[in-house]
mmCIF file of N, CA, C and O in Angstrom:
data_model
loop_
_atom_site.group_PDB
_atom_site.id
_atom_site.type_symbol
_atom_site.label_atom_id
_atom_site.label_comp_id
_atom_site.label_asym_id
_atom_site.label_seq_id
_atom_site.Cartn_x
_atom_site.Cartn_y
_atom_site.Cartn_z
ATOM 1 N N LEU A 45 -11.217 10.000 -12.729
ATOM 2 C CA LEU A 45 -11.740 9.758 -11.078
ATOM 3 C C LEU A 45 -10.839 9.014 -10.232
ATOM 4 O O LEU A 45 -10.016 8.277 -10.186
ATOM 5 N N SER A 46 -10.502 9.867 -9.397
ATOM 6 C CA SER A 46 -9.576 9.498 -8.185
ATOM 7 C C SER A 46 -10.354 9.259 -7.271
ATOM 8 O O SER A 46 -11.424 9.588 -6.900
ATOM 9 N N VAL A 47 -10.097 8.245 -6.482
ATOM 10 C CA VAL A 47 -10.668 7.791 -5.092
ATOM 11 C C VAL A 47 -9.875 7.133 -4.381
ATOM 12 O O VAL A 47 -8.680 7.632 -4.532
ATOM 13 N N SER A 48 -10.406 7.053 -2.627
ATOM 14 C CA SER A 48 -9.107 6.963 -1.600
ATOM 15 C C SER A 48 -9.553 5.450 -1.279
ATOM 16 O O SER A 48 -10.313 5.383 -0.610
ATOM 17 N N PRO A 49 -8.558 4.229 -2.503
ATOM 18 C CA PRO A 49 -8.755 3.107 -1.731
ATOM 19 C C PRO A 49 -8.289 2.487 -0.314
ATOM 20 O O PRO A 49 -6.957 3.506 -0.207
ATOM 21 N N GLN A 50 -9.477 1.638 0.307
ATOM 22 C CA GLN A 50 -8.480 1.571 1.954
ATOM 23 C C GLN A 50 -8.279 -0.048 1.262
ATOM 24 O O GLN A 50 -9.514 -0.774 1.175
ATOM 25 N N VAL A 51 -7.088 -0.942 1.606
ATOM 26 C CA VAL A 51 -6.987 -2.078 1.566
ATOM 27 C C VAL A 51 -6.492 -2.781 2.869
ATOM 28 O O VAL A 51 -5.533 -2.146 3.378
ATOM 29 N N ARG A 52 -6.771 -3.767 3.246
ATOM 30 C CA ARG A 52 -6.350 -4.498 4.045
ATOM 31 C C ARG A 52 -6.083 -6.112 4.002
ATOM 32 O O ARG A 52 -7.156 -6.685 2.799
ATOM 33 N N CYS A 53 -5.296 -6.650 4.644
ATOM 34 C CA CYS A 53 -5.000 -7.839 3.851
ATOM 35 C C CYS A 53 -4.473 -8.506 5.384
ATOM 36 O O CYS A 53 -4.479 -8.415 6.579
ATOM 37 N N TYR A 54 -5.200 -10.182 5.057
ATOM 38 C CA TYR A 54 -5.743 -10.563 6.632
ATOM 39 C C TYR A 54 -4.943 -12.010 6.457
ATOM 40 O O TYR A 54 -4.653 -12.388 5.704
ATOM 41 N N HIS A 55 -4.311 -12.977 7.353
ATOM 42 C CA HIS A 55 -4.227 -13.890 7.876
ATOM 43 C C HIS A 55 -5.249 -14.917 7.897
ATOM 44 O O HIS A 55 -5.416 -14.466 9.110
ATOM 45 N N ARG A 56 -5.338 -15.991 7.293
ATOM 46 C CA ARG A 56 -6.810 -16.137 7.833
ATOM 47 C C ARG A 56 -6.344 -17.863 8.446
ATOM 48 O O ARG A 56 -5.581 -18.526 8.369
ATOM 49 N N ARG A 57 -7.195 -17.845 9.037
ATOM 50 C CA ARG A 57 -6.715 -18.773 11.017
ATOM 51 C C ARG A 57 -8.086 -19.754 11.178
ATOM 52 O O ARG A 57 -8.715 -19.283 10.822
ATOM 53 N N ARG A 58 -7.964 -21.451 11.575
ATOM 54 C CA ARG A 58 -8.804 -21.320 11.958
ATOM 55 C C ARG A 58 -9.823 -20.969 13.120
ATOM 56 O O ARG A 58 -8.936 -20.399 13.768
ATOM 57 N N GLY A 59 -10.556 -20.539 12.491
ATOM 58 C CA GLY A 59 -11.768 -19.800 13.652
ATOM 59 C C GLY A 59 -11.641 -18.177 13.635
ATOM 60 O O GLY A 59 -12.045 -17.598 14.373
ATOM 61 N N GLY A 60 -11.109 -17.396 12.586
ATOM 62 C CA GLY A 60 -11.382 -16.382 12.064
ATOM 63 C C GLY A 60 -10.142 -15.891 11.372
ATOM 64 O O GLY A 60 -9.601 -16.207 10.830
ATOM 65 N N ARG A 61 -9.665 -14.377 11.601
ATOM 66 C CA ARG A 61 -8.383 -14.052 10.192
ATOM 67 C C ARG A 61 -7.845 -12.871 11.567
ATOM 68 O O ARG A 61 -8.741 -12.750 12.577
ATOM 69 N N GLU A 62 -6.709 -12.823 10.946
ATOM 70 C CA GLU A 62 -6.067 -11.778 11.387
ATOM 71 C C GLU A 62 -5.372 -10.541 10.727
ATOM 72 O O GLU A 62 -4.761 -10.957 9.492
ATOM 73 N N ALA A 63 -5.264 -9.183 11.115
ATOM 74 C CA ALA A 63 -5.171 -8.237 9.890
ATOM 75 C C ALA A 63 -3.847 -8.059 10.259
ATOM 76 O O ALA A 63 -2.971 -8.164 11.140
ATOM 77 N N VAL A 64 -3.327 -8.621 8.814
ATOM 78 C CA VAL A 64 -1.982 -8.555 8.702
ATOM 79 C C VAL A 64 -1.219 -6.688 8.208
ATOM 80 O O VAL A 64 -0.338 -6.755 8.860
ATOM 81 N N PHE A 65 -1.684 -6.237 7.337
ATOM 82 C CA PHE A 65 -1.629 -5.491 7.531
ATOM 83 C C PHE A 65 -2.571 -4.468 6.325
ATOM 84 O O PHE A 65 -3.566 -4.919 5.800
ATOM 85 N N GLY A 66 -2.287 -2.975 6.855
ATOM 86 C CA GLY A 66 -3.715 -1.968 6.004
ATOM 87 C C GLY A 66 -2.911 -0.897 5.614
ATOM 88 O O GLY A 66 -2.234 -0.359 5.539
ATOM 89 N N VAL A 67 -3.381 -0.390 4.155
ATOM 90 C CA VAL A 67 -3.164 1.005 4.156
ATOM 91 C C VAL A 67 -3.891 1.500 3.075
ATOM 92 O O VAL A 67 -5.520 1.401 2.317
ATOM 93 N N GLN A 68 -4.360 2.795 2.828
ATOM 94 C CA GLN A 68 -5.060 4.100 2.001
ATOM 95 C C GLN A 68 -4.089 4.652 1.084
ATOM 96 O O GLN A 68 -3.133 5.504 1.828
ATOM 97 N N PHE A 69 -4.442 4.652 -0.067
ATOM 98 C CA PHE A 69 -3.880 5.640 -1.235
ATOM 99 C C PHE A 69 -4.756 6.262 -2.081
ATOM 100 O O PHE A 69 -5.606 5.938 -1.923
ATOM 101 N N HIS A 70 -4.119 7.691 -2.575
ATOM 102 C CA HIS A 70 -5.387 8.030 -3.552
ATOM 103 C C HIS A 70 -4.536 7.870 -4.493
ATOM 104 O O HIS A 70 -3.076 8.127 -5.063
ATOM 105 N N THR A 71 -5.804 7.380 -5.643
ATOM 106 C CA THR A 71 -5.258 7.019 -6.726
ATOM 107 C C THR A 71 -4.666 7.884 -7.615
ATOM 108 O O THR A 71 -4.052 7.780 -9.238
ATOM 109 N N GLY A 72 -5.237 9.386 -7.593
ATOM 110 C CA GLY A 72 -4.612 10.515 -8.323
ATOM 111 C C GLY A 72 -3.114 10.649 -8.077
ATOM 112 O O GLY A 72 -2.601 10.952 -9.113
ATOM 113 N N THR A 73 -2.481 9.785 -7.166
ATOM 114 C CA THR A 73 -0.742 10.462 -7.062
ATOM 115 C C THR A 73 -0.470 9.091 -7.955
ATOM 116 O O THR A 73 0.908 8.244 -7.692
ATOM 117 N N LEU A 74 -1.200 7.897 -8.061
ATOM 118 C CA LEU A 74 -0.454 6.810 -9.113
ATOM 119 C C LEU A 74 0.035 6.998 -10.573
ATOM 120 O O LEU A 74 -0.283 7.800 -10.989
ATOM 121 N N ARG A 75 1.720 6.521 -10.721
ATOM 122 C CA ARG A 75 2.208 7.090 -11.705
ATOM 123 C C ARG A 75 2.476 5.727 -12.223
ATOM 124 O O ARG A 75 4.108 4.831 -12.234
ATOM 125 N N GLY A 76 1.595 4.836 -13.659
ATOM 126 C CA GLY A 76 1.699 3.756 -13.836
ATOM 127 C C GLY A 76 0.776 2.863 -13.196
ATOM 128 O O GLY A 76 0.421 2.971 -11.993
ATOM 129 N N PRO A 77 1.183 1.539 -13.527
ATOM 130 C CA PRO A 77 0.316 0.679 -13.168
ATOM 131 C C PRO A 77 0.981 0.224 -11.937
ATOM 132 O O PRO A 77 0.264 -1.132 -11.226
ATOM 133 N N ARG A 78 1.790 0.342 -11.243
ATOM 134 C CA ARG A 78 2.543 -0.309 -9.880
ATOM 135 C C ARG A 78 2.637 0.768 -9.173
ATOM 136 O O ARG A 78 2.949 1.620 -9.084
ATOM 137 N N LEU A 79 2.739 -0.202 -7.543
ATOM 138 C CA LEU A 79 2.718 0.679 -6.547
ATOM 139 C C LEU A 79 3.151 -0.057 -5.673
ATOM 140 O O LEU A 79 2.712 -1.356 -5.226
ATOM 141 N N ARG A 80 4.484 0.170 -5.171
ATOM 142 C CA ARG A 80 5.444 -0.466 -4.250
ATOM 143 C C ARG A 80 5.251 0.199 -3.491
ATOM 144 O O ARG A 80 5.816 1.349 -3.077
ATOM 145 N N LEU A 81 5.300 -0.598 -1.401
ATOM 146 C CA LEU A 81 5.310 0.064 -0.627
ATOM 147 C C LEU A 81 6.240 -0.572 0.950
ATOM 148 O O LEU A 81 5.514 -1.891 0.429
ATOM 149 N N ARG A 82 6.534 0.728 1.108
ATOM 150 C CA ARG A 82 7.837 -0.448 2.253
ATOM 151 C C ARG A 82 7.029 -0.925 3.551
ATOM 152 O O ARG A 82 5.935 0.006 3.462
ATOM 153 N N ARG A 83 7.599 -1.467 4.128
ATOM 154 C CA ARG A 83 6.650 -1.820 5.773
ATOM 155 C C ARG A 83 6.435 -0.941 6.296
ATOM 156 O O ARG A 83 5.294 -0.370 6.986
ATOM 157 N N ASP A 84 7.618 0.536 6.302
ATOM 158 C CA ASP A 84 7.101 1.729 6.900
ATOM 159 C C ASP A 84 6.180 2.376 6.528
ATOM 160 O O ASP A 84 5.390 3.564 7.677
ATOM 161 N N GLU A 85 5.700 2.068 5.332
ATOM 162 C CA GLU A 85 4.536 2.699 4.865
ATOM 163 C C GLU A 85 2.799 2.067 4.970
ATOM 164 O O GLU A 85 2.150 2.487 5.006
ATOM 165 N N LEU A 86 2.935 0.607 5.399
ATOM 166 C CA LEU A 86 1.736 -0.103 6.213
ATOM 167 C C LEU A 86 1.351 -0.211 7.070
ATOM 168 O O LEU A 86 2.653 -0.320 8.454
ATOM 169 N N ASP A 87 -0.021 0.603 7.927
ATOM 170 C CA ASP A 87 -0.277 -0.359 8.972
ATOM 171 C C ASP A 87 -0.144 -1.349 9.243
ATOM 172 O O ASP A 87 -0.273 -2.319 9.041
ATOM 173 N N LEU A 88 0.147 -1.182 10.956
ATOM 174 C CA LEU A 88 0.319 -2.242 11.662
ATOM 175 C C LEU A 88 1.743 -2.755 11.033
ATOM 176 O O LEU A 88 2.577 -3.674 12.039
ATOM 177 N N ALA A 89 1.807 -3.167 9.878
ATOM 178 C CA ALA A 89 3.079 -4.235 9.185
ATOM 179 C C ALA A 89 4.450 -3.348 9.720
ATOM 180 O O ALA A 89 5.653 -4.058 10.333
ATOM 181 N N TRP A 90 3.991 -2.067 10.171
ATOM 182 C CA TRP A 90 5.561 -1.140 10.358
ATOM 183 C C TRP A 90 6.058 -1.354 11.576
ATOM 184 O O TRP A 90 7.275 -1.380 11.914
ATOM 185 N N GLN A 91 5.361 -2.086 12.385
ATOM 186 C CA GLN A 91 6.240 -2.191 13.562
ATOM 187 C C GLN A 91 6.155 -3.939 14.189
ATOM 188 O O GLN A 91 6.589 -4.341 15.215
ATOM 189 N N ASP A 92 5.238 -4.676 13.318
ATOM 190 C CA ASP A 92 5.677 -6.152 13.406
ATOM 191 C C ASP A 92 7.064 -6.348 12.863
ATOM 192 O O ASP A 92 6.945 -6.674 11.679
ATOM 193 N N GLN A 93 7.402 -7.413 13.695
ATOM 194 C CA GLN A 93 8.805 -7.701 13.921
ATOM 195 C C GLN A 93 8.831 -9.496 12.663
ATOM 196 O O GLN A 93 9.831 -9.518 12.518
ATOM 197 N N ARG A 94 7.825 -9.529 12.421
ATOM 198 C CA ARG A 94 7.484 -10.764 11.428
ATOM 199 C C ARG A 94 7.917 -10.766 10.445
ATOM 200 O O ARG A 94 8.083 -11.128 9.139
ATOM 201 N N PHE A 95 7.689 -9.109 10.058
ATOM 202 C CA PHE A 95 8.285 -8.273 8.760
ATOM 203 C C PHE A 95 10.024 -7.998 8.345
ATOM 204 O O PHE A 95 10.078 -7.350 9.378
ATOM 205 N N PRO A 96 10.685 -8.689 7.922
ATOM 206 C CA PRO A 96 12.017 -8.286 7.468
ATOM 207 C C PRO A 96 11.895 -6.775 7.099
ATOM 208 O O PRO A 96 11.066 -6.140 6.913
ATOM 209 N N PRO A 97 12.727 -6.011 7.886
ATOM 210 C CA PRO A 97 12.608 -4.569 7.972
ATOM 211 C C PRO A 97 13.127 -4.022 6.196
ATOM 212 O O PRO A 97 12.363 -3.022 5.887
ATOM 213 N N ASP A 98 13.352 -5.157 5.144
ATOM 214 C CA ASP A 98 12.617 -4.261 3.612
ATOM 215 C C ASP A 98 12.016 -4.713 2.947
ATOM 216 O O ASP A 98 12.131 -4.965 1.714
ATOM 217 N N ALA A 99 10.775 -5.446 3.904
ATOM 218 C CA ALA A 99 10.077 -5.818 3.347
ATOM 219 C C ALA A 99 9.159 -4.931 2.289
ATOM 220 O O ALA A 99 8.491 -4.002 2.938
ATOM 221 N N THR A 100 8.458 -5.161 1.056
ATOM 222 C CA THR A 100 7.667 -4.005 0.933
ATOM 223 C C THR A 100 6.468 -5.083 -0.130
ATOM 224 O O THR A 100 6.840 -6.037 0.233
ATOM 225 N N VAL A 101 5.647 -4.250 -0.418
ATOM 226 C CA VAL A 101 3.971 -4.829 -0.696
ATOM 227 C C VAL A 101 4.070 -4.204 -2.421
ATOM 228 O O VAL A 101 3.748 -3.089 -2.600
ATOM 229 N N GLU A 102 3.430 -4.926 -3.681
ATOM 230 C CA GLU A 102 3.125 -4.449 -4.755
ATOM 231 C C GLU A 102 1.721 -4.414 -5.037
ATOM 232 O O GLU A 102 1.528 -5.704 -5.244
ATOM 233 N N PHE A 103 1.212 -3.582 -5.552
ATOM 234 C CA PHE A 103 0.235 -3.434 -6.121
ATOM 235 C C PHE A 103 0.452 -3.367 -7.179
ATOM 236 O O PHE A 103 1.057 -2.570 -8.294
ATOM 237 N N ILE A 104 -0.358 -3.996 -8.124
ATOM 238 C CA ILE A 104 -0.464 -3.715 -9.786
ATOM 239 C C ILE A 104 -1.344 -3.791 -10.843
ATOM 240 O O ILE A 104 -3.063 -4.354 -10.112
ATOM 241 N N PHE A 105 -1.867 -2.908 -11.325
ATOM 242 C CA PHE A 105 -3.287 -2.457 -11.405
ATOM 243 C C PHE A 105 -3.419 -2.896 -13.070
ATOM 244 O O PHE A 105 -3.043 -2.624 -13.984
ATOM 245 N N SER A 106 -4.930 -2.584 -13.334
ATOM 246 C CA SER A 106 -5.045 -3.205 -14.782
ATOM 247 C C SER A 106 -6.619 -2.493 -15.062
ATOM 248 O O SER A 106 -7.581 -2.373 -14.358
ATOM 249 N N SER A 107 -6.979 -2.747 -16.827
ATOM 250 C CA SER A 107 -7.952 -2.103 -16.851
ATOM 251 C C SER A 107 -8.986 -2.947 -16.725
ATOM 252 O O SER A 107 -10.196 -2.913 -17.422
ATOM 253 N N GLY A 108 -8.346 -4.383 -16.608
ATOM 254 C CA GLY A 108 -9.631 -5.698 -17.319
ATOM 255 C C GLY A 108 -8.777 -7.070 -16.345
ATOM 256 O O GLY A 108 -7.893 -6.642 -15.449
ATOM 257 N N PRO A 109 -8.685 -7.950 -17.035
ATOM 258 C CA PRO A 109 -9.191 -9.245 -16.290
ATOM 259 C C PRO A 109 -7.926 -9.547 -16.662
ATOM 260 O O PRO A 109 -6.983 -10.396 -15.885
ATOM 261 N N GLU A 110 -7.104 -9.277 -17.259
ATOM 262 C CA GLU A 110 -6.058 -10.161 -17.793
ATOM 263 C C GLU A 110 -3.912 -9.835 -16.989
ATOM 264 O O GLU A 110 -4.617 -9.655 -16.334
ATOM 265 N N ARG A 111 -3.934 -11.098 -17.077
ATOM 266 C CA ARG A 111 -2.409 -11.036 -16.307
ATOM 267 C C ARG A 111 -1.604 -10.145 -16.739
ATOM 268 O O ARG A 111 -0.924 -9.890 -18.098
ATOM 269 N N VAL A 112 -0.583 -9.444 -15.999
ATOM 270 C CA VAL A 112 0.218 -8.303 -15.992
ATOM 271 C C VAL A 112 1.583 -9.388 -15.817
ATOM 272 O O VAL A 112 1.546 -10.050 -14.471
ATOM 273 N N GLU A 113 2.667 -9.544 -16.741
ATOM 274 C CA GLU A 113 4.210 -10.306 -16.507
ATOM 275 C C GLU A 113 4.515 -9.464 -15.436
ATOM 276 O O GLU A 113 4.694 -8.418 -15.016
ATOM 277 N N GLY A 114 5.531 -10.099 -14.655
ATOM 278 C CA GLY A 114 6.108 -10.088 -12.950
ATOM 279 C C GLY A 114 5.386 -9.716 -12.407
ATOM 280 O O GLY A 114 6.269 -10.697 -10.864
#
């Protein structure tokens, strides 16, 4: 089953939260349990100077609650 999840990451602050980045991807395009995205592939972060130019976000997927090494 392939789906297109949307992931949003927030910075929690006193009195609220601020969106840091968002991304949407199709699970049918995944090749293995890891997905690494560069800053320029992340909504909001691509133009946020707080992120270094070489920043990445890595998602690690598993079929259960076990920890994945790395």
